[in-house]
PDB file of C-alpha atoms and ligand atoms in Angstrom:
ATOM      1  CA  MET A   1      -0.026   0.044   0.079  1.00 89.00           C
ATOM      2  CA  SER A   2       0.907   3.270  -0.447  1.00 96.00           C
ATOM      3  CA  ILE A   3       1.884   5.872   2.028  1.00 97.00           C
ATOM      4  CA  ILE A   4      -1.228   7.868   1.457  1.00 98.00           C
ATOM      5  CA  SER A   5      -3.229   4.687   2.036  1.00 98.00           C
ATOM      6  CA  ASN A   6      -1.329   3.584   4.872  1.00 98.00           C
ATOM      7  CA  ALA A   7      -2.333   6.972   6.621  1.00 98.00           C
ATOM      8  CA  ILE A   8      -5.911   7.120   5.684  1.00 98.00           C
ATOM      9  CA  TYR A   9      -6.937   3.467   5.959  1.00 98.00           C
ATOM     10  CA  GLY A  10      -4.863   3.830   9.147  1.00 98.00           C
ATOM     11  CA  PHE A  11      -7.227   6.432  10.599  1.00 98.00           C
ATOM     12  CA  THR A  12     -10.370   4.792   9.394  1.00 98.00           C
ATOM     13  CA  LEU A  13      -9.495   1.197  10.762  1.00 98.00           C
ATOM     14  CA  GLY A  14      -8.645   3.058  13.926  1.00 98.00           C
ATOM     15  CA  ASP A  15     -11.943   4.970  13.784  1.00 98.00           C
ATOM     16  CA  ALA A  16     -13.902   1.884  13.218  1.00 98.00           C
ATOM     17  CA  PHE A  17     -11.842  -0.209  15.880  1.00 98.00           C
ATOM     18  CA  GLY A  18     -12.886   2.527  18.454  1.00 97.00           C
ATOM     19  CA  VAL A  19     -16.245   2.991  17.722  1.00 96.00           C
ATOM     20  CA  PRO A  20     -17.790   0.282  19.731  1.00 95.00           C
ATOM     21  CA  VAL A  21     -16.489   0.923  22.849  1.00 95.00           C
ATOM     22  CA  GLU A  22     -16.580   4.755  22.732  1.00 94.00           C
ATOM     23  CA  PHE A  23     -17.565   6.535  26.225  1.00 94.00           C
ATOM     24  CA  GLN A  24     -16.706   3.148  27.973  1.00 95.00           C
ATOM     25  CA  GLU A  25     -14.321   3.695  31.099  1.00 96.00           C
ATOM     26  CA  ARG A  26     -10.871   2.534  30.701  1.00 97.00           C
ATOM     27  CA  ASP A  27      -9.983  -1.296  31.702  1.00 96.00           C
ATOM     28  CA  THR A  28     -13.690  -1.945  31.975  1.00 96.00           C
ATOM     29  CA  TYR A  29     -13.675  -3.659  28.337  1.00 96.00           C
ATOM     30  CA  LYS A  30     -11.042  -5.759  26.080  1.00 96.00           C
ATOM     31  CA  VAL A  31     -11.279  -5.582  22.240  1.00 96.00           C
ATOM     32  CA  GLU A  32      -9.274  -7.348  20.068  1.00 96.00           C
ATOM     33  CA  GLU A  33     -11.195  -8.042  16.861  1.00 95.00           C
ATOM     34  CA  MET A  34     -13.308  -5.525  14.913  1.00 95.00           C
ATOM     35  CA  VAL A  35     -16.756  -5.707  16.733  1.00 93.00           C
ATOM     36  CA  GLY A  36     -19.881  -4.164  16.183  1.00 91.00           C
ATOM     37  CA  TYR A  37     -22.779  -2.980  18.213  1.00 89.00           C
ATOM     38  CA  GLY A  38     -21.708  -1.954  21.879  1.00 87.00           C
ATOM     39  CA  SER A  39     -22.029   1.861  22.358  1.00 87.00           C
ATOM     40  CA  TRP A  40     -23.500   2.461  19.018  1.00 89.00           C
ATOM     41  CA  ASP A  41     -25.906   0.315  17.375  1.00 89.00           C
ATOM     42  CA  VAL A  42     -23.882   0.034  14.254  1.00 94.00           C
ATOM     43  CA  PRO A  43     -22.227  -3.138  12.383  1.00 94.00           C
ATOM     44  CA  ALA A  44     -18.669  -4.302  12.823  1.00 94.00           C
ATOM     45  CA  GLY A  45     -16.353  -2.115  10.858  1.00 96.00           C
ATOM     46  CA  THR A  46     -18.468   1.008  10.831  1.00 97.00           C
ATOM     47  CA  TRP A  47     -16.719   4.310  10.808  1.00 97.00           C
ATOM     48  CA  SER A  48     -17.965   7.493  12.050  1.00 97.00           C
ATOM     49  CA  ASP A  49     -17.897  11.281  12.051  1.00 97.00           C
ATOM     50  CA  ASP A  50     -13.889  11.361  12.119  1.00 98.00           C
ATOM     51  CA  SER A  51     -13.481   9.314   9.052  1.00 98.00           C
ATOM     52  CA  ALA A  52     -16.451  10.921   7.254  1.00 98.00           C
ATOM     53  CA  MET A  53     -15.140  14.322   7.671  1.00 98.00           C
ATOM     54  CA  MET A  54     -11.880  13.104   6.416  1.00 98.00           C
ATOM     55  CA  PHE A  55     -13.218  11.768   3.362  1.00 98.00           C
ATOM     56  CA  ILE A  56     -15.172  14.946   2.750  1.00 98.00           C
ATOM     57  CA  THR A  57     -12.419  17.090   3.159  1.00 98.00           C
ATOM     58  CA  MET A  58     -10.300  14.786   0.378  1.00 98.00           C
ATOM     59  CA  GLU A  59     -13.181  15.329  -1.819  1.00 97.00           C
ATOM     60  CA  ASN A  60     -12.862  18.814  -1.231  1.00 97.00           C
ATOM     61  CA  LEU A  61      -9.416  19.403  -1.912  1.00 97.00           C
ATOM     62  CA  ILE A  62      -9.385  17.355  -5.038  1.00 97.00           C
ATOM     63  CA  ARG A  63     -12.148  19.624  -6.500  1.00 95.00           C
ATOM     64  CA  GLY A  64      -9.859  22.616  -5.833  1.00 93.00           C
ATOM     65  CA  LYS A  65     -10.078  24.892  -2.436  1.00 85.00           C
ATOM     66  CA  ASP A  66     -13.896  25.893  -2.236  1.00 94.00           C
ATOM     67  CA  ILE A  67     -14.441  26.606   1.698  1.00 97.00           C
ATOM     68  CA  ASN A  68     -18.540  27.099   0.944  1.00 97.00           C
ATOM     69  CA  GLN A  69     -18.420  23.765  -0.592  1.00 97.00           C
ATOM     70  CA  LEU A  70     -17.126  22.114   2.212  1.00 98.00           C
ATOM     71  CA  LYS A  71     -19.470  23.861   4.707  1.00 98.00           C
ATOM     72  CA  GLN A  72     -22.091  22.686   2.514  1.00 98.00           C
ATOM     73  CA  ALA A  73     -20.890  19.103   2.552  1.00 98.00           C
ATOM     74  CA  PHE A  74     -20.847  18.973   5.939  1.00 98.00           C
ATOM     75  CA  CYS A  75     -24.248  20.171   6.177  1.00 98.00           C
ATOM     76  CA  ASP A  76     -25.125  17.283   3.984  1.00 98.00           C
ATOM     77  CA  TRP A  77     -23.450  14.635   5.726  1.00 98.00           C
ATOM     78  CA  ALA A  78     -25.179  15.691   8.970  1.00 97.00           C
ATOM     79  CA  HIS A  79     -28.566  15.830   7.942  1.00 97.00           C
ATOM     80  CA  ARG A  80     -28.647  13.911   4.433  1.00 97.00           C
ATOM     81  CA  GLY A  81     -26.160  11.160   4.609  1.00 97.00           C
ATOM     82  CA  TYR A  82     -23.504  12.383   2.265  1.00 98.00           C
ATOM     83  CA  TRP A  83     -20.549  10.384   2.955  1.00 98.00           C
ATOM     84  CA  THR A  84     -21.973   8.393   5.905  1.00 98.00           C
ATOM     85  CA  TYR A  85     -21.602   4.602   6.396  1.00 97.00           C
ATOM     86  CA  ASN A  86     -24.995   4.081   5.353  1.00 96.00           C
ATOM     87  CA  ASP A  87     -26.401   6.913   3.421  1.00 97.00           C
ATOM     88  CA  GLU A  88     -28.540   8.093   6.412  1.00 97.00           C
ATOM     89  CA  PRO A  89     -27.882  11.539   8.439  1.00 96.00           C
ATOM     90  CA  ALA A  90     -24.677  11.232  10.630  1.00 95.00           C
ATOM     91  CA  PHE A  91     -25.277   8.996  14.027  1.00 92.00           C
ATOM     92  CA  ASP A  92     -22.584  11.060  15.730  1.00 90.00           C
ATOM     93  CA  VAL A  93     -22.339  14.441  15.004  1.00 94.00           C
ATOM     94  CA  GLY A  94     -20.315  16.603  18.022  1.00 93.00           C
ATOM     95  CA  ILE A  95     -21.826  19.332  19.848  1.00 93.00           C
ATOM     96  CA  THR A  96     -20.069  22.344  18.637  1.00 96.00           C
ATOM     97  CA  ILE A  97     -20.110  20.758  14.673  1.00 96.00           C
ATOM     98  CA  ARG A  98     -23.723  20.203  15.361  1.00 96.00           C
ATOM     99  CA  GLU A  99     -24.087  23.690  16.479  1.00 96.00           C
ATOM    100  CA  VAL A 100     -22.566  25.450  13.365  1.00 97.00           C
ATOM    101  CA  ILE A 101     -23.890  22.976  10.864  1.00 98.00           C
ATOM    102  CA  ASN A 102     -27.229  24.238  12.321  1.00 97.00           C
ATOM    103  CA  ARG A 103     -26.542  27.700  11.923  1.00 97.00           C
ATOM    104  CA  TRP A 104     -25.085  27.387   8.380  1.00 98.00           C
ATOM    105  CA  GLU A 105     -28.277  25.710   7.306  1.00 97.00           C
ATOM    106  CA  ARG A 106     -30.718  28.119   8.903  1.00 97.00           C
ATOM    107  CA  ASP A 107     -28.640  31.422   8.882  1.00 96.00           C
ATOM    108  CA  GLY A 108     -26.196  31.022   5.796  1.00 97.00           C
ATOM    109  CA  LEU A 109     -22.729  29.564   5.217  1.00 97.00           C
ATOM    110  CA  HIS A 110     -21.126  32.989   6.422  1.00 96.00           C
ATOM    111  CA  GLU A 111     -22.017  32.194   9.948  1.00 96.00           C
ATOM    112  CA  LYS A 112     -18.846  31.662  11.980  1.00 96.00           C
ATOM    113  CA  ALA A 113     -18.307  28.825  14.587  1.00 96.00           C
ATOM    114  CA  LYS A 114     -18.117  29.483  18.360  1.00 96.00           C
ATOM    115  CA  SER A 115     -14.864  30.738  19.468  1.00 95.00           C
ATOM    116  CA  ASP A 116     -14.995  30.536  23.463  1.00 95.00           C
ATOM    117  CA  GLU A 117     -12.638  28.564  25.399  1.00 95.00           C
ATOM    118  CA  PHE A 118     -14.611  25.990  26.314  1.00 95.00           C
ATOM    119  CA  SER A 119     -15.551  24.974  22.568  1.00 95.00           C
ATOM    120  CA  ASN A 120     -12.316  23.285  22.313  1.00 97.00           C
ATOM    121  CA  GLY A 121     -13.589  19.747  21.761  1.00 97.00           C
ATOM    122  CA  ASN A 122     -11.423  17.488  19.076  1.00 98.00           C
ATOM    123  CA  GLY A 123     -13.872  18.173  15.948  1.00 97.00           C
ATOM    124  CA  ALA A 124     -11.390  20.172  14.306  1.00 98.00           C
ATOM    125  CA  LEU A 125      -8.530  17.733  15.186  1.00 98.00           C
ATOM    126  CA  MET A 126     -10.268  14.925  13.711  1.00 98.00           C
ATOM    127  CA  ARG A 127     -10.668  16.116  10.415  1.00 97.00           C
ATOM    128  CA  ILE A 128      -7.205  17.900   9.839  1.00 98.00           C
ATOM    129  CA  LEU A 129      -5.408  14.852   8.462  1.00 98.00           C
ATOM    130  CA  PRO A 130      -6.239  15.284   4.941  1.00 98.00           C
ATOM    131  CA  ILE A 131      -4.806  19.089   5.177  1.00 98.00           C
ATOM    132  CA  ALA A 132      -1.488  17.801   6.624  1.00 98.00           C
ATOM    133  CA  LEU A 133      -1.222  15.392   3.674  1.00 98.00           C
ATOM    134  CA  TRP A 134      -2.080  18.353   1.365  1.00 97.00           C
ATOM    135  CA  THR A 135       0.568  20.961   2.535  1.00 97.00           C
ATOM    136  CA  TYR A 136       3.278  18.672   2.901  1.00 97.00           C
ATOM    137  CA  GLY A 137       5.797  19.424   0.344  1.00 90.00           C
ATOM    138  CA  LYS A 138       4.189  22.763  -0.937  1.00 89.00           C
ATOM    139  CA  GLU A 139       6.386  24.936   0.455  1.00 82.00           C
ATOM    140  CA  LEU A 140       4.141  25.986   3.080  1.00 87.00           C
ATOM    141  CA  GLN A 141       6.209  26.652   6.021  1.00 86.00           C
ATOM    142  CA  GLY A 142       5.808  28.768   9.490  1.00 90.00           C
ATOM    143  CA  ASP A 143       3.352  31.203   9.285  1.00 93.00           C
ATOM    144  CA  VAL A 144       1.556  30.374   6.091  1.00 96.00           C
ATOM    145  CA  LEU A 145       1.119  26.958   6.955  1.00 97.00           C
ATOM    146  CA  PHE A 146      -0.163  28.001  10.363  1.00 97.00           C
ATOM    147  CA  LEU A 147      -2.722  30.006   8.478  1.00 97.00           C
ATOM    148  CA  TYR A 148      -3.584  27.513   5.844  1.00 97.00           C
ATOM    149  CA  VAL A 149      -4.365  25.115   8.750  1.00 98.00           C
ATOM    150  CA  LYS A 150      -5.975  27.845  11.083  1.00 98.00           C
ATOM    151  CA  GLU A 151      -8.436  28.575   7.804  1.00 97.00           C
ATOM    152  CA  TYR A 152      -9.854  24.783   8.133  1.00 98.00           C
ATOM    153  CA  ALA A 153      -9.947  24.715  11.707  1.00 98.00           C
ATOM    154  CA  GLU A 154     -11.886  27.632  12.248  1.00 98.00           C
ATOM    155  CA  LEU A 155     -14.552  26.281  10.136  1.00 98.00           C
ATOM    156  CA  THR A 156     -15.833  24.470  13.294  1.00 97.00           C
ATOM    157  CA  HIS A 157     -13.600  25.469  15.877  1.00 98.00           C
ATOM    158  CA  GLY A 158     -13.047  29.346  16.425  1.00 97.00           C
ATOM    159  CA  HIS A 159     -10.869  29.553  19.441  1.00 98.00           C
ATOM    160  CA  ILE A 160      -6.842  28.983  18.653  1.00 98.00           C
ATOM    161  CA  ARG A 161      -6.229  26.244  21.027  1.00 98.00           C
ATOM    162  CA  SER A 162      -7.838  24.239  18.516  1.00 98.00           C
ATOM    163  CA  THR A 163      -5.802  25.594  15.736  1.00 98.00           C
ATOM    164  CA  LEU A 164      -2.670  25.230  17.737  1.00 98.00           C
ATOM    165  CA  CYS A 165      -3.156  21.267  18.309  1.00 98.00           C
ATOM    166  CA  CYS A 166      -4.433  21.127  14.464  1.00 98.00           C
ATOM    167  CA  TYR A 167      -0.894  22.501  13.738  1.00 98.00           C
ATOM    168  CA  HIS A 168       1.051  20.533  15.782  1.00 98.00           C
ATOM    169  CA  TYR A 169      -0.516  17.177  14.370  1.00 98.00           C
ATOM    170  CA  THR A 170       0.068  18.567  10.582  1.00 98.00           C
ATOM    171  CA  LEU A 171       3.833  19.179  11.883  1.00 98.00           C
ATOM    172  CA  VAL A 172       4.148  15.892  12.897  1.00 98.00           C
ATOM    173  CA  VAL A 173       2.446  14.217   9.896  1.00 98.00           C
ATOM    174  CA  HIS A 174       5.263  16.160   7.806  1.00 98.00           C
ATOM    175  CA  ARG A 175       7.696  14.887   9.384  1.00 97.00           C
ATOM    176  CA  LEU A 176       6.495  11.113   9.248  1.00 98.00           C
ATOM    177  CA  LEU A 177       6.054  11.622   5.729  1.00 97.00           C
ATOM    178  CA  GLU A 178       9.698  12.474   5.319  1.00 96.00           C
ATOM    179  CA  GLY A 179      10.576   9.270   6.967  1.00 96.00           C
ATOM    180  CA  ILE A 180      11.594  10.647  10.260  1.00 97.00           C
ATOM    181  CA  GLY A 181      10.476   8.615  13.190  1.00 97.00           C
ATOM    182  CA  ALA A 182       7.811   8.914  15.632  1.00 97.00           C
ATOM    183  CA  ALA A 183      10.004  10.535  18.623  1.00 97.00           C
ATOM    184  CA  ASP A 184      11.787  12.745  16.392  1.00 98.00           C
ATOM    185  CA  SER A 185       8.794  13.747  14.686  1.00 98.00           C
ATOM    186  CA  LEU A 186       7.431  14.940  17.917  1.00 98.00           C
ATOM    187  CA  ILE A 187      10.270  16.879  18.845  1.00 97.00           C
ATOM    188  CA  PHE A 188      10.418  18.712  15.632  1.00 97.00           C
ATOM    189  CA  ALA A 189       6.687  19.413  15.967  1.00 98.00           C
ATOM    190  CA  ASN A 190       7.228  20.583  19.647  1.00 98.00           C
ATOM    191  CA  GLU A 191      10.092  22.845  18.421  1.00 97.00           C
ATOM    192  CA  ALA A 192       8.044  24.548  15.869  1.00 97.00           C
ATOM    193  CA  LEU A 193       4.987  24.634  18.066  1.00 97.00           C
ATOM    194  CA  THR A 194       7.234  26.676  20.720  1.00 97.00           C
ATOM    195  CA  GLU A 195       7.999  29.191  18.148  1.00 96.00           C
ATOM    196  CA  MET A 196       4.141  29.689  17.228  1.00 97.00           C
ATOM    197  CA  LEU A 197       3.345  30.166  20.757  1.00 98.00           C
ATOM    198  CA  LYS A 198       5.340  32.978  21.152  1.00 97.00           C
ATOM    199  CA  GLN A 199       2.552  35.004  19.610  1.00 96.00           C
ATOM    200  CA  TYR A 200      -0.310  32.927  21.558  1.00 97.00           C
ATOM    201  CA  HIS A 201       1.674  32.938  24.976  1.00 96.00           C
ATOM    202  CA  GLU A 202      -1.715  32.868  27.129  1.00 97.00           C
ATOM    203  CA  GLU A 203      -1.829  29.309  25.419  1.00 98.00           C
ATOM    204  CA  ALA A 204       1.529  28.224  26.009  1.00 97.00           C
ATOM    205  CA  SER A 205       1.662  26.468  29.572  1.00 97.00           C
ATOM    206  CA  LEU A 206      -1.323  24.311  28.190  1.00 97.00           C
ATOM    207  CA  PHE A 207       1.380  22.860  25.980  1.00 97.00           C
ATOM    208  CA  ASP A 208       3.715  21.679  28.455  1.00 96.00           C
ATOM    209  CA  ARG A 209       2.625  18.093  29.170  1.00 97.00           C
ATOM    210  CA  LEU A 210       2.359  17.837  25.749  1.00 96.00           C
ATOM    211  CA  PHE A 211       5.791  18.814  25.049  1.00 96.00           C
ATOM    212  CA  THR A 212       7.430  15.988  27.504  1.00 96.00           C
ATOM    213  CA  ILE A 213       4.324  13.345  26.882  1.00 97.00           C
ATOM    214  CA  ASN A 214       6.739  10.107  27.158  1.00 93.00           C
ATOM    215  CA  ASP A 215       7.416  11.022  30.686  1.00 95.00           C
ATOM    216  CA  PHE A 216       3.682  10.501  31.395  1.00 97.00           C
ATOM    217  CA  SER A 217       2.397   7.136  32.897  1.00 97.00           C
ATOM    218  CA  ARG A 218      -0.802   5.571  31.435  1.00 98.00           C
ATOM    219  CA  ALA A 219      -2.620   6.877  34.763  1.00 98.00           C
ATOM    220  CA  ASP A 220      -2.047  10.486  33.518  1.00 97.00           C
ATOM    221  CA  ILE A 221      -3.389  10.187  30.140  1.00 98.00           C
ATOM    222  CA  ALA A 222      -6.587  11.608  30.332  1.00 96.00           C
ATOM    223  CA  SER A 223      -8.370  10.345  26.599  1.00 96.00           C
ATOM    224  CA  SER A 224     -11.538  12.993  26.721  1.00 97.00           C
ATOM    225  CA  GLY A 225     -12.642  14.695  24.073  1.00 97.00           C
ATOM    226  CA  TYR A 226     -10.978  17.836  24.994  1.00 98.00           C
ATOM    227  CA  VAL A 227      -8.556  18.683  22.344  1.00 98.00           C
ATOM    228  CA  ILE A 228      -5.547  18.554  24.475  1.00 98.00           C
ATOM    229  CA  ASP A 229      -6.172  15.665  25.973  1.00 98.00           C
ATOM    230  CA  THR A 230      -6.853  13.696  22.631  1.00 98.00           C
ATOM    231  CA  LEU A 231      -3.681  15.142  21.242  1.00 98.00           C
ATOM    232  CA  GLU A 232      -1.880  14.038  24.434  1.00 98.00           C
ATOM    233  CA  ALA A 233      -3.459  10.630  24.398  1.00 98.00           C
ATOM    234  CA  VAL A 234      -2.767   9.767  20.591  1.00 98.00           C
ATOM    235  CA  TYR A 235       1.126  10.826  21.193  1.00 98.00           C
ATOM    236  CA  TRP A 236       1.231   8.753  23.986  1.00 98.00           C
ATOM    237  CA  SER A 237      -0.277   5.606  22.292  1.00 98.00           C
ATOM    238  CA  LEU A 238       2.079   6.149  19.209  1.00 98.00           C
ATOM    239  CA  LEU A 239       5.111   6.241  21.352  1.00 98.00           C
ATOM    240  CA  ASN A 240       4.091   3.476  23.467  1.00 97.00           C
ATOM    241  CA  SER A 241       3.588   1.163  20.712  1.00 98.00           C
ATOM    242  CA  SER A 242       6.168  -0.603  18.155  1.00 97.00           C
ATOM    243  CA  ASN A 243       3.619  -1.495  15.338  1.00 98.00           C
ATOM    244  CA  TYR A 244       0.305  -0.100  13.697  1.00 98.00           C
ATOM    245  CA  TYR A 245      -1.984  -3.052  15.552  1.00 98.00           C
ATOM    246  CA  GLU A 246      -0.361  -2.237  19.152  1.00 98.00           C
ATOM    247  CA  ALA A 247      -0.670   1.546  18.650  1.00 98.00           C
ATOM    248  CA  ILE A 248      -4.433   1.483  18.031  1.00 98.00           C
ATOM    249  CA  SER A 249      -5.036  -0.772  20.538  1.00 98.00           C
ATOM    250  CA  THR A 250      -3.222   1.147  23.349  1.00 98.00           C
ATOM    251  CA  ALA A 251      -5.313   4.294  22.066  1.00 98.00           C
ATOM    252  CA  VAL A 252      -8.558   2.499  21.973  1.00 98.00           C
ATOM    253  CA  HIS A 253      -8.285   1.036  25.419  1.00 98.00           C
ATOM    254  CA  LEU A 254      -7.658   4.202  27.012  1.00 98.00           C
ATOM    255  CA  GLY A 255     -11.213   4.847  27.216  1.00 97.00           C
ATOM    256  CA  LYS A 256     -13.781   7.923  26.719  1.00 97.00           C
ATOM    257  CA  ASP A 257     -13.210   9.155  23.150  1.00 97.00           C
ATOM    258  CA  THR A 258     -12.060   5.881  21.779  1.00 97.00           C
ATOM    259  CA  ASP A 259     -12.858   6.512  18.131  1.00 97.00           C
ATOM    260  CA  THR A 260     -11.292  10.036  17.613  1.00 98.00           C
ATOM    261  CA  ILE A 261      -8.368   8.968  19.528  1.00 98.00           C
ATOM    262  CA  GLY A 262      -7.980   5.311  17.518  1.00 98.00           C
ATOM    263  CA  ALA A 263      -8.395   7.240  14.361  1.00 98.00           C
ATOM    264  CA  LEU A 264      -5.799   9.887  15.003  1.00 98.00           C
ATOM    265  CA  THR A 265      -3.421   7.578  16.275  1.00 98.00           C
ATOM    266  CA  GLY A 266      -3.967   5.167  13.472  1.00 98.00           C
ATOM    267  CA  GLY A 267      -3.102   7.822  10.734  1.00 98.00           C
ATOM    268  CA  LEU A 268       0.032   8.793  12.459  1.00 98.00           C
ATOM    269  CA  ALA A 269       1.056   4.941  13.142  1.00 98.00           C
ATOM    270  CA  GLY A 270      -0.002   4.159   9.799  1.00 98.00           C
ATOM    271  CA  LEU A 271       2.782   6.478   8.508  1.00 98.00           C
ATOM    272  CA  ALA A 272       5.194   5.780  11.382  1.00 98.00           C
ATOM    273  CA  TYR A 273       5.221   1.909  10.663  1.00 97.00           C
ATOM    274  CA  LYS A 274       4.247   1.936   6.821  1.00 95.00           C
ATOM    275  CA  LYS A 275       2.531  -1.621   7.319  1.00 97.00           C
ATOM    276  CA  LEU A 276      -1.213  -1.857   8.801  1.00 98.00           C
ATOM    277  CA  ASN A 277      -0.911  -5.200  10.338  1.00 98.00           C
ATOM    278  CA  VAL A 278      -4.123  -6.208  10.985  1.00 98.00           C
ATOM    279  CA  PRO A 279      -6.189  -9.004   9.361  1.00 98.00           C
ATOM    280  CA  GLN A 280      -7.088  -8.500   5.766  1.00 97.00           C
ATOM    281  CA  GLN A 281     -10.950  -9.332   6.813  1.00 97.00           C
ATOM    282  CA  TRP A 282     -10.868  -5.353   8.586  1.00 98.00           C
ATOM    283  CA  PHE A 283     -10.591  -3.959   5.420  1.00 98.00           C
ATOM    284  CA  GLU A 284     -13.306  -5.704   3.781  1.00 97.00           C
ATOM    285  CA  MET A 285     -15.426  -5.000   6.781  1.00 97.00           C
ATOM    286  CA  LEU A 286     -15.287  -1.268   5.970  1.00 98.00           C
ATOM    287  CA  PRO A 287     -18.594   0.295   4.561  1.00 98.00           C
ATOM    288  CA  LYS A 288     -17.975   1.994   1.362  1.00 98.00           C
ATOM    289  CA  ARG A 289     -14.508   0.310   1.089  1.00 98.00           C
ATOM    290  CA  SER A 290     -14.772   0.793  -2.874  1.00 98.00           C
ATOM    291  CA  ASN A 291     -15.598   4.362  -2.459  1.00 98.00           C
ATOM    292  CA  ILE A 292     -12.999   4.901  -0.008  1.00 98.00           C
ATOM    293  CA  GLN A 293     -10.213   3.242  -2.632  1.00 98.00           C
ATOM    294  CA  ASP A 294     -11.499   5.367  -5.368  1.00 98.00           C
ATOM    295  CA  LEU A 295     -11.121   8.690  -3.042  1.00 98.00           C
ATOM    296  CA  ILE A 296      -7.758   7.699  -2.217  1.00 98.00           C
ATOM    297  CA  SER A 297      -6.749   6.976  -5.694  1.00 98.00           C
ATOM    298  CA  ARG A 298      -8.046  10.437  -6.913  1.00 98.00           C
ATOM    299  CA  PHE A 299      -6.845  12.228  -3.576  1.00 98.00           C
ATOM    300  CA  GLU A 300      -2.990  10.788  -4.647  1.00 97.00           C
ATOM    301  CA  GLN A 301      -3.694  11.788  -8.378  1.00 97.00           C
ATOM    302  CA  ALA A 302      -4.631  15.359  -7.126  1.00 96.00           C
ATOM    303  CA  LEU A 303      -1.276  15.572  -4.913  1.00 95.00           C
ATOM    304  CA  LYS A 304       1.063  14.971  -7.794  1.00 90.00           C
TER     305      LYS A 304
HETATM  306 MG1   MG B   1     -16.600   9.530  15.971  1.00 71.69          MG
END
């Protein structure tokens, strides 16, 4: 499989692996296979909002950057089943995203997302992987790259913290694409984010733990849907694994926001380990497998 396939399937499989145990408390369950039902009444292999919004963003990038079309596509996903696993309206839209989508539908696409400090769930972070893949090797660095990421993050999460987390994840993806190992990719991203935080110093101390995430024990990792907790859980899972399956299993067994943490870890692990060591059957269980395959091919073509 290509490196882009590893990232996209790595993300999607991590999402589907975590869906049945979302919201569960840590150490109250064990999943080894791709199972269904559980937290959501959906069949095994079902991917959720994380993958759906990733696919929609990929499609939008292929067509050529059109932010209003992207917003409309998110509306169609939430309400009319565009890029959902079963063509029904999405089963799991986050609070902040649902709020802005409803305003886009009611008051127009110019409406802005909430930007208060408490609207910092992981809904921007969960759809940033395509932006990270898209911006790699395009001479976008520093402030220019930051502003590019910010434009996409802010569509649903207007507070700067969400953008800073998306920027960090993007930097890690870029280094992994270069073939640099996970630990060193994180060090590079930490340095670049530290530089950026000089402009946003009121946020700086919130990233202290992230910069030394490997020093923390499992009990210190919160794994909630708060964007900082999510990012910490993702990097901790990546650093405490030696292959793809181990990475998503570590992530999904942290509890709470298992699908998003599984997905974000899976995307990075697919890039870092270059091989998705899960049964072939897992791929076949993914709804819309052929659509996903076709989308990846078109995305790769557009990247050239
Ligand atoms: Mg989800």
